[in-house]
Amino acid sequence: MTIRKQRAPTLEDVAREARVSLKTASRVLNGSENVRKEKVTKVRAAMARLGYRPNELARSLMTRKSGAIGIVVANLANPFVIKVIKEVQEVARSNGYVVIITSSEGQPEVERSEIESLVRRQIDGLIIAPATTGWKHLSPILPMHIPVVTFDQLIRGSNLDSVIITNRQSAAEATQHMLDHGFRRVVAIGTRPHLYTSRERVAGYRKSMTQANLKPRECLVAHESLLTAKWLEAEVLGEHAADAIFSLNWVSTQRVLRGLRDLGIRGGQDIPLLSFDDFDLGDVLTPGLSVVQQPSDLLGRESARLLFERLKGDGVQPSRRILLPARLVIRESCGCRLIMEPNATLPSGLQRLPERGHSRRI
Amino acid sequence: MTIRKQRAPTLEDVAREARVSLKTASRVLNGSENVRKEKVTKVRAAMARLGYRPNELARSLMTRKSGAIGIVVANLANPFVIKVIKEVQEVARSNGYVVIITSSEGQPEVERSEIESLVRRQIDGLIIAPATTGWKHLSPILPMHIPVVTFDQLIRGSNLDSVIITNRQSAAEATQHMLDHGFRRVVAIGTRPHLYTSRERVAGYRKSMTQANLKPRECLVAHESLLTAKWLEAEVLGEHAADAIFSLNWVSTQRVLRGLRDLGIRGGQDIPLLSFDDFDLGDVLTPGLSVVQQPSDLLGRESARLLFERLKGDGVQPSRRILLPARLVIRESCGCRLIMEPNATLPSGLQRLPERGHSRRI
DNA sequence: CTGAAAGCGCTAACAC
DNA sequence: GTGTTAGCGCTTTCAG
């Protein structure tokens, strides 16, 4: 009756409608025990009649909990990132939280301002795939008591909770695998050399190369846009002609494959190729793409778990770091052909994955 | 000095620190003209000294604008969806908005509750890729004065702003293209027959088949999980052996390709294949995947544009519907081989895209 | 130009 | 069990 015109009904409207006090209505809304059943029913009815929707913003202002967490990533196009987000989202939802996603485009500047914006919106927690390895541009948010979890990249000198994968070891394994094929001039191709992941993967690559008494040769571009056919021709296929390629991340693999194609070279066939990061169609490519597969789902879940554990538990737990194993998924682009006997062992004792039934042709 | 312990500084703290009134501080914060320069400086300094961050929630409560929009999609794994989100995000950011992303997993139930949650958080606008064609479960949010834009799917009986693509026409074109190759038993494979997009695409397919005096034969599964190798063998390759496949969406293409592979059949090579929706590596597959490519970037931008036009403009504009053209991208999996003369015309007069330089081998 | 007072929609303390 | 009184941190009247 006495509803303020043109405005969504408030709890006060509900209380009036149900002829109870504001606080009683509030108690019903929050499922408090201390209300007579009779009144609960009345309030519920009033809510339904009015089409009442609680204003979470008002509630947040009082409780100092927004029920939102933020996630900042570098590149929304990367399926790996998406899978992580998807998992985080799921965990968040099951905890009654929403997630605000922002993208830094790999630029620290943008990252900073996005985080700032999230903090102003009073997010309760933050998950970041840092755009750089630096700590300076992030420290301004530390003084606040908001929990932060980083994944993918590690931030130097911080002691934030973090979830990372076995970059170095997996890169070493992958390189070793190609070496076991007999390739000698395996070239590592990647982007953004300053990133933690790049550095680690390169280190793993170098280790395997050096151990085999081979000269490591990594070709990293500052930005993916530089990874063109022309560049490939000059840097990778030119004088020091590579006899195999180890691509260090998703975007570089995509670029390499395109570049090679433009040169009339079939990646993985004319020249062996192993990729750090898998693709949606990686298993149906011809030949199947051999990859180091990141445990993206697990990564997302663990990141979210760390965050929510801090959000629930009030104690001052020590910071935790989780290291997740990446998995070498051997298909064919690395030079493997499925012609071996059922019990034959693979180069470095890997297990064959039964992923390409038809590949038993040569 | 007199900062409340352990709490983020408020505007009141700033005012006290700067020895001005709360309102003056507020004016400075909002860049109001009517403040003496001298005071502006003092307030700014106080803000910096205190490390003040405005609380957007409190502001929102008063202004009734949360500065957030929501977006609800069916499947975060779909690259098409991701591209749309990415664009929306960008537009939102340039308007000073954040976007809250939620996923309905294709279930109307979930969709409803996610929207409810967003509305409670006072989002200013909503972009939806509806999980169904129905209107009932969405109408509860209409009474509110929050602008809604739908994309991808169309909702029957609503007059919401919407952005869709030429599903029917493009499907007809694609089918016709395969028919022009001489295939007679083109089978359409898809998922979730009740969806608007599925129905439209099937309609386009049927049109081309019927016009050619051929019997349409569409095989749709209720859920993608049913699209297995076994199912393919029984339904598509069995008695009425298909001589070409038209896959109606991203997920079905992925499933079809995997299923065929498991049967020892190379999709696009042993059996021609055309896909509605492109893939990250669609152009480097062997053979290259011929696809109907959705203008996902444009779709995202237009959806966001419609929404923000409503958010800014206060007038009661009539609802708008934008129809965007999908593009037939011919590579090779449809049966095309790049052996024709430079000036030869393609089957239905399409333009060859110069995407696969090396394919000039048969 | 500036400031005091009121209040956005809700919850946290206390009383009753 | 219930209602009253204060606010949360900010913006909006509306006087000066």
Coordinates of C-alpha atoms in Angstrom, one line a residue, chain A residues 13-344:
Chain A
D13 CA 8.4 -1.9 3.3
V14 CA 8.3 -5.5 4.1
A15 CA 8.2 -4.9 7.8
R16 CA 5.4 -2.4 7.4
E17 CA 3.5 -4.8 5.2
A18 CA 3.9 -7.6 7.7
R19 CA 3.3 -5.4 10.6
V20 CA 6.5 -6.3 12.4
S21 CA 9.5 -4.3 13.2
L22 CA 12.3 -3.7 10.8
K23 CA 14.7 -5.8 12.8
T24 CA 12.3 -8.8 12.9
A25 CA 12.1 -8.6 9.1
S26 CA 15.9 -8.5 9.0
R27 CA 16.0 -11.6 11.3
V28 CA 13.7 -13.5 9.0
L29 CA 15.8 -12.5 6.0
N30 CA 18.9 -13.8 7.7
G31 CA 17.3 -17.0 8.9
S32 CA 17.8 -16.2 12.5
E33 CA 16.3 -18.7 15.0
N34 CA 14.8 -16.2 17.4
V35 CA 11.6 -15.4 15.6
R36 CA 8.2 -16.9 16.2
K37 CA 7.1 -19.2 13.4
E38 CA 4.0 -17.2 12.9
K39 CA 5.9 -14.0 12.2
V40 CA 8.3 -15.7 10.0
T41 CA 5.4 -16.8 7.8
K42 CA 3.9 -13.3 7.8
V43 CA 7.2 -11.7 6.8
R44 CA 7.8 -14.3 4.1
A45 CA 4.4 -13.7 2.7
A46 CA 5.0 -10.0 2.7
M47 CA 8.3 -10.4 0.9
A48 CA 6.7 -12.6 -1.8
R49 CA 3.8 -10.2 -2.2
L50 CA 6.1 -7.2 -2.6
G51 CA 8.6 -9.0 -4.7
Y52 CA 11.3 -8.0 -2.3
R53 CA 14.9 -8.4 -3.2
P54 CA 17.5 -7.7 -0.5
N55 CA 20.1 -5.1 -1.5
E56 CA 23.4 -6.8 -1.1
L57 CA 25.2 -3.5 -1.3
A58 CA 23.6 -2.2 1.8
R59 CA 24.2 -5.4 3.6
S60 CA 27.9 -5.3 2.5
L61 CA 28.3 -1.8 3.8
M62 CA 27.4 -2.9 7.2
T63 CA 29.0 -6.3 7.3
R64 CA 32.1 -5.2 5.6
K65 CA 31.9 -8.2 3.4
S66 CA 31.0 -7.7 -0.3
G67 CA 30.7 -11.3 -1.2
A68 CA 32.8 -10.7 -4.2
I69 CA 36.3 -11.7 -5.1
G70 CA 38.3 -10.4 -8.0
I71 CA 40.5 -12.2 -10.5
V72 CA 43.0 -10.5 -12.7
V73 CA 44.5 -12.3 -15.6
A74 CA 46.8 -11.3 -18.5
N75 CA 44.9 -12.7 -21.4
L76 CA 41.4 -13.9 -21.6
A77 CA 42.0 -15.6 -25.0
N78 CA 44.2 -18.2 -23.5
P79 CA 42.2 -21.4 -22.8
F80 CA 44.5 -22.2 -19.9
V81 CA 43.5 -19.0 -18.2
I82 CA 39.8 -19.6 -19.0
K83 CA 39.9 -23.1 -17.4
V84 CA 41.4 -21.6 -14.3
I85 CA 38.7 -18.9 -14.1
K86 CA 36.0 -21.5 -14.7
E87 CA 37.1 -23.5 -11.7
V88 CA 37.6 -20.4 -9.5
Q89 CA 34.1 -19.3 -10.5
E90 CA 32.6 -22.6 -9.5
V91 CA 34.3 -22.7 -6.1
A92 CA 33.2 -19.1 -5.6
R93 CA 29.6 -19.8 -6.5
S94 CA 29.4 -22.7 -4.1
N95 CA 30.6 -20.4 -1.4
G96 CA 28.0 -17.8 -2.3
Y97 CA 30.5 -15.4 -3.9
V98 CA 30.6 -13.8 -7.2
V99 CA 33.7 -13.1 -9.2
I100 CA 34.7 -10.0 -10.9
I101 CA 37.1 -10.7 -13.8
T102 CA 39.5 -8.2 -15.1
S103 CA 42.2 -8.4 -17.7
S104 CA 45.6 -6.7 -17.4
E105 CA 46.6 -7.4 -21.0
G106 CA 50.0 -8.2 -19.6
Q107 CA 50.6 -4.5 -18.7
P108 CA 51.6 -3.8 -15.1
E109 CA 50.0 -0.3 -15.4
V110 CA 46.7 -1.8 -16.3
E111 CA 47.0 -4.5 -13.7
R112 CA 47.6 -1.9 -11.0
S113 CA 44.6 0.2 -11.9
E114 CA 42.4 -2.8 -12.2
I115 CA 43.4 -4.0 -8.8
E116 CA 42.8 -0.6 -7.4
S117 CA 39.3 -0.6 -8.9
L118 CA 38.6 -4.0 -7.4
V119 CA 39.8 -2.9 -4.0
R120 CA 37.6 0.2 -4.1
R121 CA 34.7 -2.1 -4.8
Q122 CA 35.5 -3.8 -1.5
I123 CA 36.3 -7.2 -2.9
D124 CA 36.9 -9.7 -0.1
G125 CA 39.8 -11.5 -1.8
L126 CA 41.9 -11.4 -4.9
I127 CA 43.4 -14.0 -7.3
I128 CA 46.0 -12.8 -9.6
A129 CA 48.1 -14.1 -12.5
P130 CA 50.7 -11.4 -12.2
A131 CA 51.7 -9.5 -15.3
T132 CA 55.2 -9.2 -14.1
T133 CA 57.5 -10.6 -11.6
G134 CA 57.8 -7.3 -9.7
W135 CA 56.4 -6.5 -6.4
K136 CA 56.5 -2.8 -6.3
H137 CA 53.4 -2.0 -8.2
L138 CA 51.4 -4.5 -6.1
S139 CA 52.6 -3.6 -2.6
P140 CA 50.1 -0.8 -2.2
I141 CA 47.4 -3.4 -1.7
L142 CA 49.3 -5.3 0.9
P143 CA 48.6 -3.0 3.8
M144 CA 45.0 -3.9 3.5
H145 CA 43.8 -7.0 5.1
I146 CA 42.6 -8.6 2.0
P147 CA 43.8 -12.0 1.1
V148 CA 45.7 -12.4 -2.2
V149 CA 46.6 -15.6 -4.0
T150 CA 48.8 -15.6 -7.1
F151 CA 49.0 -18.3 -9.7
D152 CA 51.0 -19.0 -12.8
Q153 CA 53.6 -16.4 -12.1
L154 CA 55.5 -16.0 -8.9
I155 CA 56.2 -12.6 -7.5
R156 CA 59.7 -12.0 -6.2
G157 CA 60.0 -11.0 -2.6
S158 CA 56.4 -11.4 -1.7
N159 CA 55.1 -14.0 0.6
L160 CA 51.6 -14.3 -0.9
D161 CA 49.9 -17.6 -1.2
S162 CA 50.6 -19.0 -4.6
V163 CA 50.0 -21.9 -6.9
I164 CA 52.4 -22.7 -9.6
I165 CA 53.4 -25.6 -11.7
T166 CA 56.7 -27.5 -12.4
N167 CA 57.8 -25.2 -15.1
R168 CA 61.5 -25.9 -15.0
Q169 CA 61.3 -29.7 -14.6
S170 CA 58.6 -30.1 -17.2
A171 CA 60.5 -28.0 -19.7
A172 CA 63.6 -30.1 -19.0
E173 CA 61.6 -33.3 -19.5
A174 CA 60.1 -32.1 -22.7
T175 CA 63.4 -31.1 -24.0
Q176 CA 65.0 -34.4 -23.0
H177 CA 62.2 -36.2 -24.8
M178 CA 63.1 -34.4 -28.0
L179 CA 66.7 -35.1 -27.5
D180 CA 65.9 -38.8 -27.1
H181 CA 64.5 -38.7 -30.5
G182 CA 68.0 -37.8 -31.7
F183 CA 67.5 -34.1 -32.4
R184 CA 70.5 -32.0 -31.7
R185 CA 69.5 -28.5 -32.6
V186 CA 66.3 -28.1 -30.5
V187 CA 65.4 -24.4 -30.4
A188 CA 63.2 -23.0 -27.7
I189 CA 60.8 -20.3 -28.9
G190 CA 58.9 -18.1 -26.5
T191 CA 57.7 -14.6 -25.6
R192 CA 58.2 -12.1 -22.8
P193 CA 61.5 -13.3 -21.5
H194 CA 61.2 -11.4 -18.2
L195 CA 58.3 -13.4 -17.0
Y196 CA 58.8 -16.0 -14.3
T197 CA 57.3 -18.8 -16.3
S198 CA 59.5 -18.0 -19.3
R199 CA 62.6 -17.9 -17.2
E200 CA 61.9 -21.1 -15.5
R201 CA 61.0 -22.9 -18.7
V202 CA 64.1 -21.6 -20.4
A203 CA 66.1 -22.8 -17.5
G204 CA 64.7 -26.3 -17.8
Y205 CA 65.4 -26.3 -21.5
R206 CA 69.0 -25.2 -21.0
K207 CA 69.6 -27.8 -18.4
S208 CA 68.6 -30.7 -20.7
M209 CA 70.6 -29.2 -23.6
T210 CA 73.7 -28.6 -21.5
Q211 CA 73.6 -32.0 -20.0
A212 CA 73.6 -33.5 -23.5
N213 CA 76.6 -31.3 -24.3
L214 CA 74.5 -29.3 -26.8
K215 CA 74.4 -25.6 -27.1
P216 CA 71.1 -24.2 -25.9
R217 CA 69.6 -21.8 -28.3
E218 CA 66.5 -19.9 -27.2
C219 CA 64.8 -17.4 -29.3
L220 CA 62.5 -15.2 -27.3
V221 CA 60.6 -12.2 -28.5
A222 CA 59.6 -9.3 -26.3
H223 CA 56.1 -9.4 -27.6
E224 CA 54.1 -12.1 -29.5
S225 CA 53.4 -9.8 -32.3
L226 CA 57.0 -10.1 -33.3
L227 CA 56.8 -13.8 -33.8
T228 CA 56.2 -13.8 -37.5
A229 CA 57.0 -16.0 -40.4
K230 CA 59.8 -13.7 -41.4
W231 CA 61.3 -13.8 -37.9
L232 CA 61.1 -17.6 -37.8
E233 CA 62.8 -17.8 -41.1
A234 CA 65.6 -15.6 -40.0
E235 CA 66.1 -16.6 -36.4
V236 CA 65.1 -20.3 -36.3
L237 CA 65.4 -21.8 -39.7
G238 CA 68.2 -19.7 -41.0
E239 CA 71.9 -20.5 -40.5
H240 CA 71.6 -22.4 -37.3
A241 CA 68.8 -24.4 -38.7
A242 CA 66.8 -25.9 -35.9
D243 CA 65.9 -29.5 -36.3
A244 CA 63.2 -29.4 -33.7
I245 CA 61.2 -26.7 -31.9
F246 CA 60.1 -26.4 -28.3
S247 CA 57.5 -23.7 -28.0
L248 CA 57.3 -22.2 -24.5
N249 CA 53.7 -21.2 -24.3
W250 CA 50.3 -21.1 -25.8
V251 CA 50.6 -17.9 -27.7
S252 CA 54.0 -18.8 -29.1
T253 CA 52.8 -22.2 -30.3
Q254 CA 49.9 -20.6 -32.1
R255 CA 52.3 -18.1 -33.7
V256 CA 54.9 -20.7 -34.6
L257 CA 52.3 -22.9 -36.2
R258 CA 50.9 -20.1 -38.3
G259 CA 54.3 -18.8 -39.2
L260 CA 55.5 -22.2 -40.3
R261 CA 52.4 -22.7 -42.4
D262 CA 53.0 -19.5 -44.2
L263 CA 56.4 -20.7 -45.0
G264 CA 55.0 -23.9 -46.4
I265 CA 56.3 -25.9 -43.6
R266 CA 54.1 -28.3 -41.6
G267 CA 54.8 -27.9 -37.9
G268 CA 55.1 -31.2 -36.2
Q269 CA 55.5 -33.0 -39.5
D270 CA 58.2 -31.3 -41.5
I271 CA 59.8 -30.1 -38.4
P272 CA 59.1 -31.7 -35.0
L273 CA 57.4 -29.5 -32.4
L274 CA 56.5 -29.7 -28.8
S275 CA 54.4 -27.1 -27.1
F276 CA 54.1 -25.9 -23.5
D277 CA 50.3 -25.6 -23.3
D278 CA 47.6 -27.6 -24.9
F279 CA 44.9 -26.6 -27.4
D280 CA 41.2 -27.4 -27.7
L281 CA 41.9 -29.4 -30.8
G282 CA 45.5 -30.4 -30.0
D283 CA 44.6 -34.1 -30.1
V284 CA 42.9 -34.1 -33.4
L285 CA 45.5 -32.2 -35.3
T286 CA 47.5 -34.1 -37.8
P287 CA 49.9 -34.9 -36.4
G288 CA 48.6 -34.8 -32.9
L289 CA 50.3 -32.0 -30.9
S290 CA 52.7 -33.2 -28.2
V291 CA 52.4 -30.9 -25.3
V292 CA 53.2 -30.1 -21.7
Q293 CA 49.8 -29.9 -20.3
Q294 CA 49.1 -27.6 -17.3
P295 CA 46.7 -28.9 -14.7
S296 CA 44.5 -25.9 -15.2
D297 CA 41.5 -27.2 -13.4
L298 CA 43.4 -28.2 -10.4
L299 CA 45.3 -24.9 -10.5
G300 CA 42.0 -23.0 -10.4
R301 CA 40.6 -25.1 -7.7
E302 CA 43.6 -24.9 -5.5
S303 CA 43.9 -21.1 -5.9
A304 CA 40.3 -20.7 -4.9
R305 CA 40.7 -23.1 -2.1
L306 CA 43.7 -21.2 -0.7
L307 CA 41.7 -18.0 -1.0
F308 CA 38.6 -19.2 0.7
E309 CA 40.5 -20.9 3.5
R310 CA 41.9 -17.5 4.3
L311 CA 38.5 -15.9 3.9
K312 CA 36.9 -18.3 6.4
G313 CA 39.6 -18.9 8.8
D314 CA 40.5 -15.8 10.7
G315 CA 43.8 -17.0 12.0
V316 CA 47.1 -15.6 10.7
Q317 CA 48.2 -18.7 8.9
P318 CA 51.6 -18.7 7.3
S319 CA 51.7 -18.2 3.6
R320 CA 51.5 -21.3 1.5
R321 CA 52.9 -22.2 -1.9
I322 CA 51.5 -25.1 -3.9
L323 CA 53.5 -26.7 -6.7
L324 CA 51.5 -28.7 -9.2
P325 CA 52.9 -31.1 -11.7
A326 CA 52.5 -30.4 -15.4
R327 CA 52.1 -33.5 -17.5
L328 CA 54.0 -34.4 -20.7
V329 CA 51.4 -35.5 -23.1
I330 CA 53.0 -37.2 -26.0
R331 CA 51.1 -37.4 -29.2
E332 CA 53.0 -37.2 -32.5
S333 CA 54.3 -33.7 -33.4
C334 CA 57.4 -34.3 -31.3
G335 CA 58.5 -37.0 -33.7
C336 CA 56.9 -40.0 -32.1
R337 CA 55.1 -42.3 -34.4
L338 CA 52.8 -44.9 -33.1
I339 CA 54.5 -47.9 -34.8
M340 CA 56.1 -49.4 -31.8
E341 CA 55.2 -52.6 -30.2
P342 CA 52.6 -52.5 -27.4
N343 CA 55.3 -53.0 -24.8
A344 CA 58.0 -51.0 -26.3

